[in-house]
């Protein structure tokens, strides 16, 4: 297992890091305060700079205008981008669009790729992914109730979804709906492409997350599908293949998230060190001089470095042996890195005192929005159970 970084990748990472520090971080606070829509023109200008540098869409295939990086190479870039709240968006690799690009590239028909995939990959439109339902357990997608019934050459969708990230302003949604309720649980659901201007598709609200409803890409919508009629040509993949497609989409996506979280950890860690070395608490004594803080700092450093190595191992395994071979690693990094991020952000906020609760640093934003990392894409408990069962099976137990 070789984690050595090719010279080209190392140089790319260094240059992207300089761009993030020089062009994104200085404007982050003002753009967040203004709101996504007000910041969109500035963000689009930054995206044009990224395209001009040849850095657009690191994980997307080259035929779609991306860099076509391996999962391991993209993981390294993702950590750098994760240092800024807007990093992945400005580089065209943000969720949920990046996952939808992968899905459409793998399963889309020629017509679907032309109409939906190519504009999405170019960053001309945004999309969303609608699976979780407000009255069903999000941890078990076989329990979905949103229905898709055939009607001549169409499908008619009825149901409600929520925590649909970026639904506000999205051009289309990839919706997972039950097409055959009598089929085995994992063959009941199918994926559909639903343009958001389709009659019957309605954005009910942006769900407030710890007091912040957000807007545009920085939001989580609740949507209603009421007699929403789409042509059969908008079915994505085979009928009954929704569960398998979702698993394939979420696997690499979890690695992308985890390396973004490592970037958040590093940002929080640097802020914590800066605050502790500058903050005097008694005469000339600094917070950094306190043994208890030094122990916390060491624990955070160890956890971050351990988390990074686990993610790189998962990415390497997927690149070389495939998704199935990395199932245990993916579950482990999903819950472990999410827990580490929570611990590091919490420690950094604590070190900042009252300042950490304000919006003068990104820590309060992380605290509010990234706590969900232990819930979405499978809660901690599910991933721990999954990993434990697979480990027992590997040992013949």
mmCIF file of C-alpha atoms in Angstrom:
data_model
loop_
_atom_site.group_PDB
_atom_site.id
_atom_site.type_symbol
_atom_site.label_atom_id
_atom_site.label_comp_id
_atom_site.label_asym_id
_atom_site.label_seq_id
_atom_site.Cartn_x
_atom_site.Cartn_y
_atom_site.Cartn_z
ATOM 1 C CA UNK A 1 0.000 0.000 0.000
ATOM 2 C CA UNK A 2 1.818 3.051 -1.324
ATOM 3 C CA UNK A 3 0.724 6.523 -0.186
ATOM 4 C CA UNK A 4 3.620 8.346 -1.849
ATOM 5 C CA UNK A 5 2.421 11.422 -3.708
ATOM 6 C CA UNK A 6 3.533 11.896 -7.337
ATOM 7 C CA UNK A 7 5.345 15.162 -7.977
ATOM 8 C CA UNK A 8 2.541 16.395 -10.229
ATOM 9 C CA UNK A 9 -0.076 15.791 -7.535
ATOM 10 C CA UNK A 10 2.078 17.412 -4.882
ATOM 11 C CA UNK A 11 2.562 20.526 -7.011
ATOM 12 C CA UNK A 12 -1.154 20.668 -7.813
ATOM 13 C CA UNK A 13 -2.057 20.388 -4.142
ATOM 14 C CA UNK A 14 0.376 23.140 -3.234
ATOM 15 C CA UNK A 15 -0.985 25.493 -5.894
ATOM 16 C CA UNK A 16 -4.600 24.789 -4.958
ATOM 17 C CA UNK A 17 -3.743 25.361 -1.309
ATOM 18 C CA UNK A 18 -2.299 28.773 -2.150
ATOM 19 C CA UNK A 19 -5.478 29.630 -4.072
ATOM 20 C CA UNK A 20 -7.678 28.589 -1.143
ATOM 21 C CA UNK A 21 -5.630 30.620 1.338
ATOM 22 C CA UNK A 22 -5.254 33.656 -0.907
ATOM 23 C CA UNK A 23 -8.597 33.839 -2.724
ATOM 24 C CA UNK A 24 -11.195 32.010 -0.629
ATOM 25 C CA UNK A 25 -10.390 32.345 3.057
ATOM 26 C CA UNK A 26 -10.121 36.162 3.062
ATOM 27 C CA UNK A 27 -13.647 36.452 1.582
ATOM 28 C CA UNK A 28 -15.341 33.553 3.334
ATOM 29 C CA UNK A 29 -16.774 35.442 6.314
ATOM 30 C CA UNK A 30 -18.259 38.224 4.173
ATOM 31 C CA UNK A 31 -19.781 35.798 1.666
ATOM 32 C CA UNK A 32 -21.369 33.726 4.423
ATOM 33 C CA UNK A 33 -22.809 36.831 6.052
ATOM 34 C CA UNK A 34 -24.227 38.023 2.726
ATOM 35 C CA UNK A 35 -25.912 34.707 1.951
ATOM 36 C CA UNK A 36 -25.423 32.357 -0.961
ATOM 37 C CA UNK A 37 -27.472 34.267 -3.527
ATOM 38 C CA UNK A 38 -25.723 37.563 -2.839
ATOM 39 C CA UNK A 39 -22.348 35.815 -2.969
ATOM 40 C CA UNK A 40 -23.113 33.858 -6.159
ATOM 41 C CA UNK A 41 -21.632 36.404 -8.625
ATOM 42 C CA UNK A 42 -18.362 36.463 -6.674
ATOM 43 C CA UNK A 43 -18.353 32.680 -6.394
ATOM 44 C CA UNK A 44 -18.912 32.372 -10.152
ATOM 45 C CA UNK A 45 -15.964 34.695 -10.790
ATOM 46 C CA UNK A 46 -13.811 32.477 -8.578
ATOM 47 C CA UNK A 47 -15.042 29.427 -10.500
ATOM 48 C CA UNK A 48 -13.903 31.053 -13.738
ATOM 49 C CA UNK A 49 -10.437 31.495 -12.227
ATOM 50 C CA UNK A 50 -10.383 27.818 -11.253
ATOM 51 C CA UNK A 51 -11.366 26.778 -14.800
ATOM 52 C CA UNK A 52 -8.647 29.010 -16.236
ATOM 53 C CA UNK A 53 -6.100 27.254 -14.020
ATOM 54 C CA UNK A 54 -7.252 23.831 -15.245
ATOM 55 C CA UNK A 55 -8.412 22.671 -11.803
ATOM 56 C CA UNK A 56 -12.132 22.302 -12.515
ATOM 57 C CA UNK A 57 -13.984 19.209 -11.229
ATOM 58 C CA UNK A 58 -11.048 17.158 -9.869
ATOM 59 C CA UNK A 59 -13.005 13.893 -9.646
ATOM 60 C CA UNK A 60 -15.001 14.168 -12.889
ATOM 61 C CA UNK A 61 -13.830 12.210 -15.955
ATOM 62 C CA UNK A 62 -11.665 14.095 -18.442
ATOM 63 C CA UNK A 63 -14.273 13.632 -21.198
ATOM 64 C CA UNK A 64 -16.600 15.769 -19.065
ATOM 65 C CA UNK A 65 -14.015 18.493 -18.590
ATOM 66 C CA UNK A 66 -12.749 17.290 -15.214
ATOM 67 C CA UNK A 67 -9.293 16.266 -14.061
ATOM 68 C CA UNK A 68 -10.174 12.570 -13.859
ATOM 69 C CA UNK A 69 -8.220 12.051 -10.648
ATOM 70 C CA UNK A 70 -8.127 8.694 -8.928
ATOM 71 C CA UNK A 71 -9.993 8.497 -5.642
ATOM 72 C CA UNK A 72 -6.713 8.683 -3.701
ATOM 73 C CA UNK A 73 -5.530 11.747 -5.637
ATOM 74 C CA UNK A 74 -8.914 13.409 -5.240
ATOM 75 C CA UNK A 75 -8.859 12.665 -1.519
ATOM 76 C CA UNK A 76 -5.660 14.696 -1.203
ATOM 77 C CA UNK A 77 -7.187 17.612 -3.125
ATOM 78 C CA UNK A 78 -10.424 17.317 -1.143
ATOM 79 C CA UNK A 79 -8.576 17.854 2.123
ATOM 80 C CA UNK A 80 -7.110 21.109 0.805
ATOM 81 C CA UNK A 81 -10.500 22.301 -0.456
ATOM 82 C CA UNK A 82 -12.130 21.331 2.838
ATOM 83 C CA UNK A 83 -10.270 24.142 4.587
ATOM 84 C CA UNK A 84 -12.792 26.574 3.097
ATOM 85 C CA UNK A 85 -16.564 26.319 3.408
ATOM 86 C CA UNK A 86 -16.757 27.260 -0.280
ATOM 87 C CA UNK A 87 -13.754 25.220 -1.467
ATOM 88 C CA UNK A 88 -15.547 22.317 -3.092
ATOM 89 C CA UNK A 89 -18.212 24.541 -4.619
ATOM 90 C CA UNK A 90 -15.698 26.876 -6.244
ATOM 91 C CA UNK A 91 -13.823 23.883 -7.699
ATOM 92 C CA UNK A 92 -16.940 22.158 -9.052
ATOM 93 C CA UNK A 93 -16.702 19.140 -6.763
ATOM 94 C CA UNK A 94 -19.433 19.912 -4.239
ATOM 95 C CA UNK A 95 -22.054 17.540 -2.931
ATOM 96 C CA UNK A 96 -24.625 16.578 -4.046
ATOM 97 C CA UNK A 97 -23.647 17.498 -7.614
ATOM 98 C CA UNK A 98 -20.400 15.511 -7.659
ATOM 99 C CA UNK A 99 -22.268 12.338 -6.706
ATOM 100 C CA UNK A 100 -24.949 12.983 -9.314
ATOM 101 C CA UNK A 101 -22.264 13.458 -11.970
ATOM 102 C CA UNK A 102 -20.886 10.010 -11.091
ATOM 103 C CA UNK A 103 -24.386 8.516 -11.150
ATOM 104 C CA UNK A 104 -25.384 10.023 -14.502
ATOM 105 C CA UNK A 105 -22.031 9.175 -16.075
ATOM 106 C CA UNK A 106 -22.409 5.532 -15.072
ATOM 107 C CA UNK A 107 -26.133 4.948 -15.597
ATOM 108 C CA UNK A 108 -27.404 7.739 -17.851
ATOM 109 C CA UNK A 109 -28.627 7.219 -21.400
ATOM 110 C CA UNK A 110 -27.166 9.265 -24.215
ATOM 111 C CA UNK A 111 -30.108 11.664 -24.062
ATOM 112 C CA UNK A 112 -29.860 11.977 -20.275
ATOM 113 C CA UNK A 113 -26.155 12.715 -20.479
ATOM 114 C CA UNK A 114 -26.656 15.392 -23.090
ATOM 115 C CA UNK A 115 -29.535 17.121 -21.322
ATOM 116 C CA UNK A 116 -28.589 16.701 -17.651
ATOM 117 C CA UNK A 117 -25.038 15.445 -17.172
ATOM 118 C CA UNK A 118 -23.022 17.776 -19.375
ATOM 119 C CA UNK A 119 -24.493 21.070 -18.087
ATOM 120 C CA UNK A 120 -24.079 19.750 -14.529
ATOM 121 C CA UNK A 121 -20.461 18.724 -15.066
ATOM 122 C CA UNK A 122 -19.706 22.156 -16.570
ATOM 123 C CA UNK A 123 -21.179 23.853 -13.510
ATOM 124 C CA UNK A 124 -23.888 25.604 -15.514
ATOM 125 C CA UNK A 125 -26.664 24.167 -13.337
ATOM 126 C CA UNK A 126 -27.038 22.605 -9.912
ATOM 127 C CA UNK A 127 -28.873 19.412 -8.961
ATOM 128 C CA UNK A 128 -30.065 17.691 -5.796
ATOM 129 C CA UNK A 129 -30.498 14.127 -4.555
ATOM 130 C CA UNK A 130 -33.845 13.259 -2.950
ATOM 131 C CA UNK A 131 -33.912 10.056 -0.918
ATOM 132 C CA UNK A 132 -34.592 10.763 2.786
ATOM 133 C CA UNK A 133 -38.229 11.104 3.843
ATOM 134 C CA UNK A 134 -39.513 12.977 6.913
ATOM 135 C CA UNK A 135 -41.720 10.141 8.189
ATOM 136 C CA UNK A 136 -39.439 7.188 7.406
ATOM 137 C CA UNK A 137 -36.099 6.039 8.889
ATOM 138 C CA UNK A 138 -33.348 7.651 6.814
ATOM 139 C CA UNK A 139 -30.966 4.907 7.945
ATOM 140 C CA UNK A 140 -33.015 2.302 6.035
ATOM 141 C CA UNK A 141 -33.728 3.280 2.419
ATOM 142 C CA UNK A 142 -35.643 0.040 1.873
ATOM 143 C CA UNK A 143 -38.453 1.637 3.948
ATOM 144 C CA UNK A 144 -39.159 4.469 1.489
ATOM 145 C CA UNK A 145 -42.781 5.370 0.759
ATOM 146 C CA UNK A 146 -42.468 7.904 -2.073
ATOM 147 C CA UNK A 147 -44.210 6.062 -4.926
ATOM 148 C CA UNK A 148 -43.666 5.949 -8.682
ATOM 149 C CA UNK A 149 -46.448 4.336 -10.697
ATOM 150 C CA UNK A 150 -46.460 3.698 -14.411
ATOM 151 C CA UNK A 151 -49.092 5.458 -16.471
ATOM 152 C CA UNK A 152 -48.766 4.740 -20.182
ATOM 153 C CA UNK A 153 -45.358 6.005 -21.286
ATOM 154 C CA UNK A 154 -44.883 8.015 -18.095
ATOM 155 C CA UNK A 155 -44.208 7.617 -14.405
ATOM 156 C CA UNK A 156 -46.217 9.563 -11.835
ATOM 157 C CA UNK A 157 -44.439 10.325 -8.557
ATOM 158 C CA UNK A 158 -46.121 11.049 -5.226
ATOM 159 C CA UNK A 159 -44.404 11.586 -1.906
ATOM 160 C CA UNK A 160 -42.382 13.944 0.243
ATOM 161 C CA UNK A 161 -38.626 14.199 0.750
ATOM 162 C CA UNK A 162 -36.529 16.323 3.070
ATOM 163 C CA UNK A 163 -32.942 17.278 3.813
ATOM 164 C CA UNK A 164 -32.549 17.492 0.061
ATOM 165 C CA UNK A 165 -29.282 19.426 0.041
ATOM 166 C CA UNK A 166 -29.189 22.271 -2.463
ATOM 167 C CA UNK A 167 -32.772 21.765 -3.668
ATOM 168 C CA UNK A 168 -33.275 25.535 -3.553
ATOM 169 C CA UNK A 169 -32.261 26.659 -7.037
ATOM 170 C CA UNK A 170 -31.501 23.183 -8.400
ATOM 171 C CA UNK A 171 -32.399 22.562 -12.051
ATOM 172 C CA UNK A 172 -33.268 18.908 -11.478
ATOM 173 C CA UNK A 173 -33.513 16.293 -8.751
ATOM 174 C CA UNK A 174 -32.486 12.646 -8.748
ATOM 175 C CA UNK A 175 -35.396 11.089 -6.851
ATOM 176 C CA UNK A 176 -35.493 7.612 -5.345
ATOM 177 C CA UNK A 177 -39.050 6.252 -5.339
ATOM 178 C CA UNK A 178 -40.745 2.881 -4.862
ATOM 179 C CA UNK A 179 -41.761 1.523 -8.263
ATOM 180 C CA UNK A 180 -42.727 -2.004 -7.111
ATOM 181 C CA UNK A 181 -43.840 -2.298 -3.458
ATOM 182 C CA UNK A 182 -44.242 -6.077 -3.812
ATOM 183 C CA UNK A 183 -40.639 -6.702 -4.856
ATOM 184 C CA UNK A 184 -37.938 -7.792 -2.381
ATOM 185 C CA UNK A 185 -36.921 -4.810 -0.200
ATOM 186 C CA UNK A 186 -33.752 -4.003 -2.122
ATOM 187 C CA UNK A 187 -35.507 -4.197 -5.501
ATOM 188 C CA UNK A 188 -38.473 -1.951 -4.743
ATOM 189 C CA UNK A 189 -36.996 1.451 -5.516
ATOM 190 C CA UNK A 190 -35.929 3.106 -8.762
ATOM 191 C CA UNK A 191 -34.148 6.386 -9.465
ATOM 192 C CA UNK A 192 -35.707 9.088 -11.602
ATOM 193 C CA UNK A 193 -34.517 12.404 -13.002
ATOM 194 C CA UNK A 194 -37.120 15.057 -12.200
ATOM 195 C CA UNK A 195 -36.689 18.606 -13.549
ATOM 196 C CA UNK A 196 -37.675 20.992 -10.765
ATOM 197 C CA UNK A 197 -40.024 22.913 -13.072
ATOM 198 C CA UNK A 198 -42.161 19.777 -13.557
ATOM 199 C CA UNK A 199 -45.808 20.375 -12.503
ATOM 200 C CA UNK A 200 -46.308 18.729 -9.103
ATOM 201 C CA UNK A 201 -42.737 19.314 -7.940
ATOM 202 C CA UNK A 202 -42.691 21.856 -5.093
ATOM 203 C CA UNK A 203 -39.989 23.136 -2.773
ATOM 204 C CA UNK A 204 -41.955 23.341 0.482
ATOM 205 C CA UNK A 205 -39.244 25.061 2.522
ATOM 206 C CA UNK A 206 -35.588 25.174 3.383
ATOM 207 C CA UNK A 207 -35.384 23.204 6.628
ATOM 208 C CA UNK A 208 -33.854 25.376 9.392
ATOM 209 C CA UNK A 209 -30.691 23.712 10.721
ATOM 210 C CA UNK A 210 -30.000 24.934 14.257
ATOM 211 C CA UNK A 211 -31.689 28.208 13.409
ATOM 212 C CA UNK A 212 -30.256 28.666 9.903
ATOM 213 C CA UNK A 213 -32.581 27.896 6.958
ATOM 214 C CA UNK A 214 -29.862 28.821 4.471
ATOM 215 C CA UNK A 215 -30.451 29.385 0.775
ATOM 216 C CA UNK A 216 -29.300 28.081 -2.576
ATOM 217 C CA UNK A 217 -26.566 25.489 -2.387
ATOM 218 C CA UNK A 218 -26.154 26.122 1.350
ATOM 219 C CA UNK A 219 -29.576 24.757 2.279
ATOM 220 C CA UNK A 220 -31.475 21.529 2.889
ATOM 221 C CA UNK A 221 -34.904 21.510 1.296
ATOM 222 C CA UNK A 222 -38.165 19.734 1.936
ATOM 223 C CA UNK A 223 -39.893 18.892 -1.331
ATOM 224 C CA UNK A 224 -43.312 17.589 -2.270
ATOM 225 C CA UNK A 225 -44.090 15.449 -5.303
ATOM 226 C CA UNK A 226 -47.816 15.524 -5.996
ATOM 227 C CA UNK A 227 -48.900 13.801 -9.194
ATOM 228 C CA UNK A 228 -45.507 14.677 -10.628
ATOM 229 C CA UNK A 229 -45.518 13.233 -14.152
ATOM 230 C CA UNK A 230 -42.260 12.491 -15.982
ATOM 231 C CA UNK A 231 -41.587 10.489 -19.161
ATOM 232 C CA UNK A 232 -40.251 6.954 -18.822
ATOM 233 C CA UNK A 233 -37.087 8.227 -20.537
ATOM 234 C CA UNK A 234 -36.284 10.012 -17.253
ATOM 235 C CA UNK A 235 -35.861 6.744 -15.382
ATOM 236 C CA UNK A 236 -32.208 6.488 -14.319
ATOM 237 C CA UNK A 237 -30.889 2.960 -14.617
ATOM 238 C CA UNK A 238 -33.011 -0.161 -14.488
ATOM 239 C CA UNK A 239 -36.304 -0.467 -12.679
ATOM 240 C CA UNK A 240 -35.666 -1.767 -9.171
ATOM 241 C CA UNK A 241 -32.013 -0.731 -9.314
ATOM 242 C CA UNK A 242 -32.332 2.320 -7.068
ATOM 243 C CA UNK A 243 -30.937 0.766 -3.895
ATOM 244 C CA UNK A 244 -27.835 -0.633 -5.602
ATOM 245 C CA UNK A 245 -27.261 2.650 -7.449
ATOM 246 C CA UNK A 246 -27.556 4.597 -4.193
ATOM 247 C CA UNK A 247 -24.985 2.349 -2.522
ATOM 248 C CA UNK A 248 -22.565 2.778 -5.418
ATOM 249 C CA UNK A 249 -23.083 6.547 -5.319
ATOM 250 C CA UNK A 250 -22.654 6.874 -1.573
ATOM 251 C CA UNK A 251 -19.507 4.709 -1.276
ATOM 252 C CA UNK A 252 -16.978 7.002 -2.997
ATOM 253 C CA UNK A 253 -19.004 9.982 -1.740
ATOM 254 C CA UNK A 254 -18.254 8.979 1.843
ATOM 255 C CA UNK A 255 -14.525 9.081 1.089
ATOM 256 C CA UNK A 256 -14.960 12.543 -0.483
ATOM 257 C CA UNK A 257 -16.798 13.728 2.624
ATOM 258 C CA UNK A 258 -14.217 12.253 4.955
ATOM 259 C CA UNK A 259 -11.307 14.062 3.333
ATOM 260 C CA UNK A 260 -13.315 17.291 3.359
ATOM 261 C CA UNK A 261 -13.768 16.715 7.076
ATOM 262 C CA UNK A 262 -10.009 16.258 7.474
ATOM 263 C CA UNK A 263 -9.624 19.699 5.853
ATOM 264 C CA UNK A 264 -12.103 21.097 8.379
ATOM 265 C CA UNK A 265 -10.115 19.459 11.175
ATOM 266 C CA UNK A 266 -6.895 21.073 9.979
ATOM 267 C CA UNK A 267 -8.564 24.498 9.698
ATOM 268 C CA UNK A 268 -10.019 24.188 13.198
ATOM 269 C CA UNK A 269 -6.690 22.937 14.547
ATOM 270 C CA UNK A 270 -4.795 25.900 13.090
ATOM 271 C CA UNK A 271 -7.366 28.332 14.487
ATOM 272 C CA UNK A 272 -7.067 26.660 17.887
ATOM 273 C CA UNK A 273 -3.280 26.916 17.917
ATOM 274 C CA UNK A 274 -3.412 30.539 16.796
ATOM 275 C CA UNK A 275 -5.928 31.459 19.472
ATOM 276 C CA UNK A 276 -4.105 29.624 22.261
ATOM 277 C CA UNK A 277 -0.720 31.179 21.466
ATOM 278 C CA UNK A 278 -2.169 34.708 21.267
ATOM 279 C CA UNK A 279 -4.640 34.606 24.156
ATOM 280 C CA UNK A 280 -3.335 35.586 27.587
ATOM 281 C CA UNK A 281 -5.380 34.358 30.528
ATOM 282 C CA UNK A 282 -3.376 35.473 33.579
ATOM 283 C CA UNK A 283 -0.764 38.171 33.291
ATOM 284 C CA UNK A 284 1.546 37.007 30.542
ATOM 285 C CA UNK A 285 0.521 33.368 30.797
ATOM 286 C CA UNK A 286 -1.071 32.096 27.589
ATOM 287 C CA UNK A 287 -3.689 29.455 27.078
ATOM 288 C CA UNK A 288 -1.033 27.538 25.136
ATOM 289 C CA UNK A 289 1.113 27.346 28.294
ATOM 290 C CA UNK A 290 -1.489 25.328 30.172
ATOM 291 C CA UNK A 291 -0.719 21.595 30.424
ATOM 292 C CA UNK A 292 -4.392 20.664 30.011
ATOM 293 C CA UNK A 293 -4.576 22.531 26.708
ATOM 294 C CA UNK A 294 -1.305 20.981 25.523
ATOM 295 C CA UNK A 295 -2.724 17.516 26.205
ATOM 296 C CA UNK A 296 -5.883 18.383 24.239
ATOM 297 C CA UNK A 297 -3.733 19.629 21.354
ATOM 298 C CA UNK A 298 -1.740 16.384 21.282
ATOM 299 C CA UNK A 299 -4.917 14.293 21.313
ATOM 300 C CA UNK A 300 -6.385 16.297 18.414
ATOM 301 C CA UNK A 301 -3.183 15.951 16.392
ATOM 302 C CA UNK A 302 -3.102 12.196 16.888
ATOM 303 C CA UNK A 303 -6.768 11.785 15.954
ATOM 304 C CA UNK A 304 -6.492 13.888 12.803
ATOM 305 C CA UNK A 305 -3.413 12.026 11.563
ATOM 306 C CA UNK A 306 -4.967 8.639 12.325
ATOM 307 C CA UNK A 307 -8.182 9.646 10.536
ATOM 308 C CA UNK A 308 -6.271 10.797 7.453
ATOM 309 C CA UNK A 309 -4.393 7.510 7.149
ATOM 310 C CA UNK A 310 -7.615 5.521 7.474
ATOM 311 C CA UNK A 311 -9.239 7.527 4.668
ATOM 312 C CA UNK A 312 -6.211 7.178 2.406
ATOM 313 C CA UNK A 313 -6.239 3.430 3.026
ATOM 314 C CA UNK A 314 -9.931 3.281 2.053
ATOM 315 C CA UNK A 315 -9.315 5.349 -1.092
ATOM 316 C CA UNK A 316 -6.304 3.228 -2.081
ATOM 317 C CA UNK A 317 -8.306 0.016 -1.583
ATOM 318 C CA UNK A 318 -11.185 1.266 -3.757
ATOM 319 C CA UNK A 319 -8.764 2.376 -6.500
ATOM 320 C CA UNK A 320 -6.884 -0.938 -6.551
ATOM 321 C CA UNK A 321 -9.396 -3.575 -5.442
ATOM 322 C CA UNK A 322 -12.837 -2.064 -5.983
ATOM 323 C CA UNK A 323 -15.700 -0.841 -3.868
ATOM 324 C CA UNK A 324 -16.709 -4.261 -2.463
ATOM 325 C CA UNK A 325 -13.199 -4.932 -1.130
ATOM 326 C CA UNK A 326 -13.270 -1.624 0.762
ATOM 327 C CA UNK A 327 -16.676 -2.048 2.431
ATOM 328 C CA UNK A 328 -15.234 -2.339 5.949
ATOM 329 C CA UNK A 329 -12.837 0.563 5.410
ATOM 330 C CA UNK A 330 -15.620 2.808 4.095
ATOM 331 C CA UNK A 331 -17.848 2.153 7.105
ATOM 332 C CA UNK A 332 -14.954 2.679 9.522
ATOM 333 C CA UNK A 333 -13.833 5.997 8.057
ATOM 334 C CA UNK A 334 -17.420 7.279 7.869
ATOM 335 C CA UNK A 335 -18.038 7.027 11.605
ATOM 336 C CA UNK A 336 -14.465 7.538 12.817
ATOM 337 C CA UNK A 337 -13.657 10.684 10.848
ATOM 338 C CA UNK A 338 -17.045 12.220 11.637
ATOM 339 C CA UNK A 339 -16.391 11.651 15.349
ATOM 340 C CA UNK A 340 -12.867 13.076 15.112
ATOM 341 C CA UNK A 341 -14.132 16.173 13.301
ATOM 342 C CA UNK A 342 -16.689 16.763 16.024
ATOM 343 C CA UNK A 343 -14.049 16.418 18.722
ATOM 344 C CA UNK A 344 -11.575 18.764 17.025
ATOM 345 C CA UNK A 345 -14.166 21.436 16.187
ATOM 346 C CA UNK A 346 -15.482 21.274 19.750
ATOM 347 C CA UNK A 347 -11.972 21.624 21.204
ATOM 348 C CA UNK A 348 -11.225 24.572 18.923
ATOM 349 C CA UNK A 349 -14.492 26.270 19.842
ATOM 350 C CA UNK A 350 -13.753 25.741 23.530
ATOM 351 C CA UNK A 351 -10.309 27.297 23.126
ATOM 352 C CA UNK A 352 -11.885 30.378 21.531
ATOM 353 C CA UNK A 353 -14.323 30.856 24.389
ATOM 354 C CA UNK A 354 -17.189 33.243 23.617
ATOM 355 C CA UNK A 355 -15.539 34.146 20.285
ATOM 356 C CA UNK A 356 -16.058 30.562 19.149
ATOM 357 C CA UNK A 357 -19.820 30.905 19.552
ATOM 358 C CA UNK A 358 -19.904 33.917 17.251
ATOM 359 C CA UNK A 359 -19.780 34.044 13.467
ATOM 360 C CA UNK A 360 -16.425 35.840 13.579
ATOM 361 C CA UNK A 361 -14.764 32.468 12.966
ATOM 362 C CA UNK A 362 -16.095 29.510 10.924
ATOM 363 C CA UNK A 363 -16.245 27.324 14.047
ATOM 364 C CA UNK A 364 -19.893 28.055 14.900
ATOM 365 C CA UNK A 365 -20.863 27.259 11.289
ATOM 366 C CA UNK A 366 -18.971 23.960 11.479
ATOM 367 C CA UNK A 367 -20.503 23.166 14.854
ATOM 368 C CA UNK A 368 -24.027 23.707 13.534
ATOM 369 C CA UNK A 369 -23.742 22.140 10.086
ATOM 370 C CA UNK A 370 -21.121 19.409 10.402
ATOM 371 C CA UNK A 371 -22.681 17.709 13.421
ATOM 372 C CA UNK A 372 -24.926 16.063 10.847
ATOM 373 C CA UNK A 373 -21.862 14.192 9.536
ATOM 374 C CA UNK A 374 -22.632 11.513 12.122
ATOM 375 C CA UNK A 375 -26.158 11.141 10.705
ATOM 376 C CA UNK A 376 -26.291 11.577 6.918
ATOM 377 C CA UNK A 377 -25.017 8.940 4.484
ATOM 378 C CA UNK A 378 -25.702 6.423 7.235
ATOM 379 C CA UNK A 379 -25.594 7.171 10.987
ATOM 380 C CA UNK A 380 -22.628 6.093 13.094
ATOM 381 C CA UNK A 381 -24.530 3.188 14.599
ATOM 382 C CA UNK A 382 -25.360 1.651 11.220
ATOM 383 C CA UNK A 383 -21.766 1.883 9.992
ATOM 384 C CA UNK A 384 -20.401 0.404 13.213
ATOM 385 C CA UNK A 385 -22.816 -2.517 12.985
ATOM 386 C CA UNK A 386 -22.030 -3.036 9.305
ATOM 387 C CA UNK A 387 -18.276 -2.977 9.880
ATOM 388 C CA UNK A 388 -18.546 -5.276 12.895
ATOM 389 C CA UNK A 389 -20.573 -7.877 11.008
ATOM 390 C CA UNK A 390 -18.217 -7.835 8.056
ATOM 391 C CA UNK A 391 -15.181 -8.179 10.317
ATOM 392 C CA UNK A 392 -16.744 -11.194 12.025
ATOM 393 C CA UNK A 393 -17.464 -12.735 8.627
ATOM 394 C CA UNK A 394 -13.843 -12.194 7.572
ATOM 395 C CA UNK A 395 -12.810 -14.184 10.649
ATOM 396 C CA UNK A 396 -15.228 -16.992 9.921
ATOM 397 C CA UNK A 397 -17.543 -16.012 12.774
#
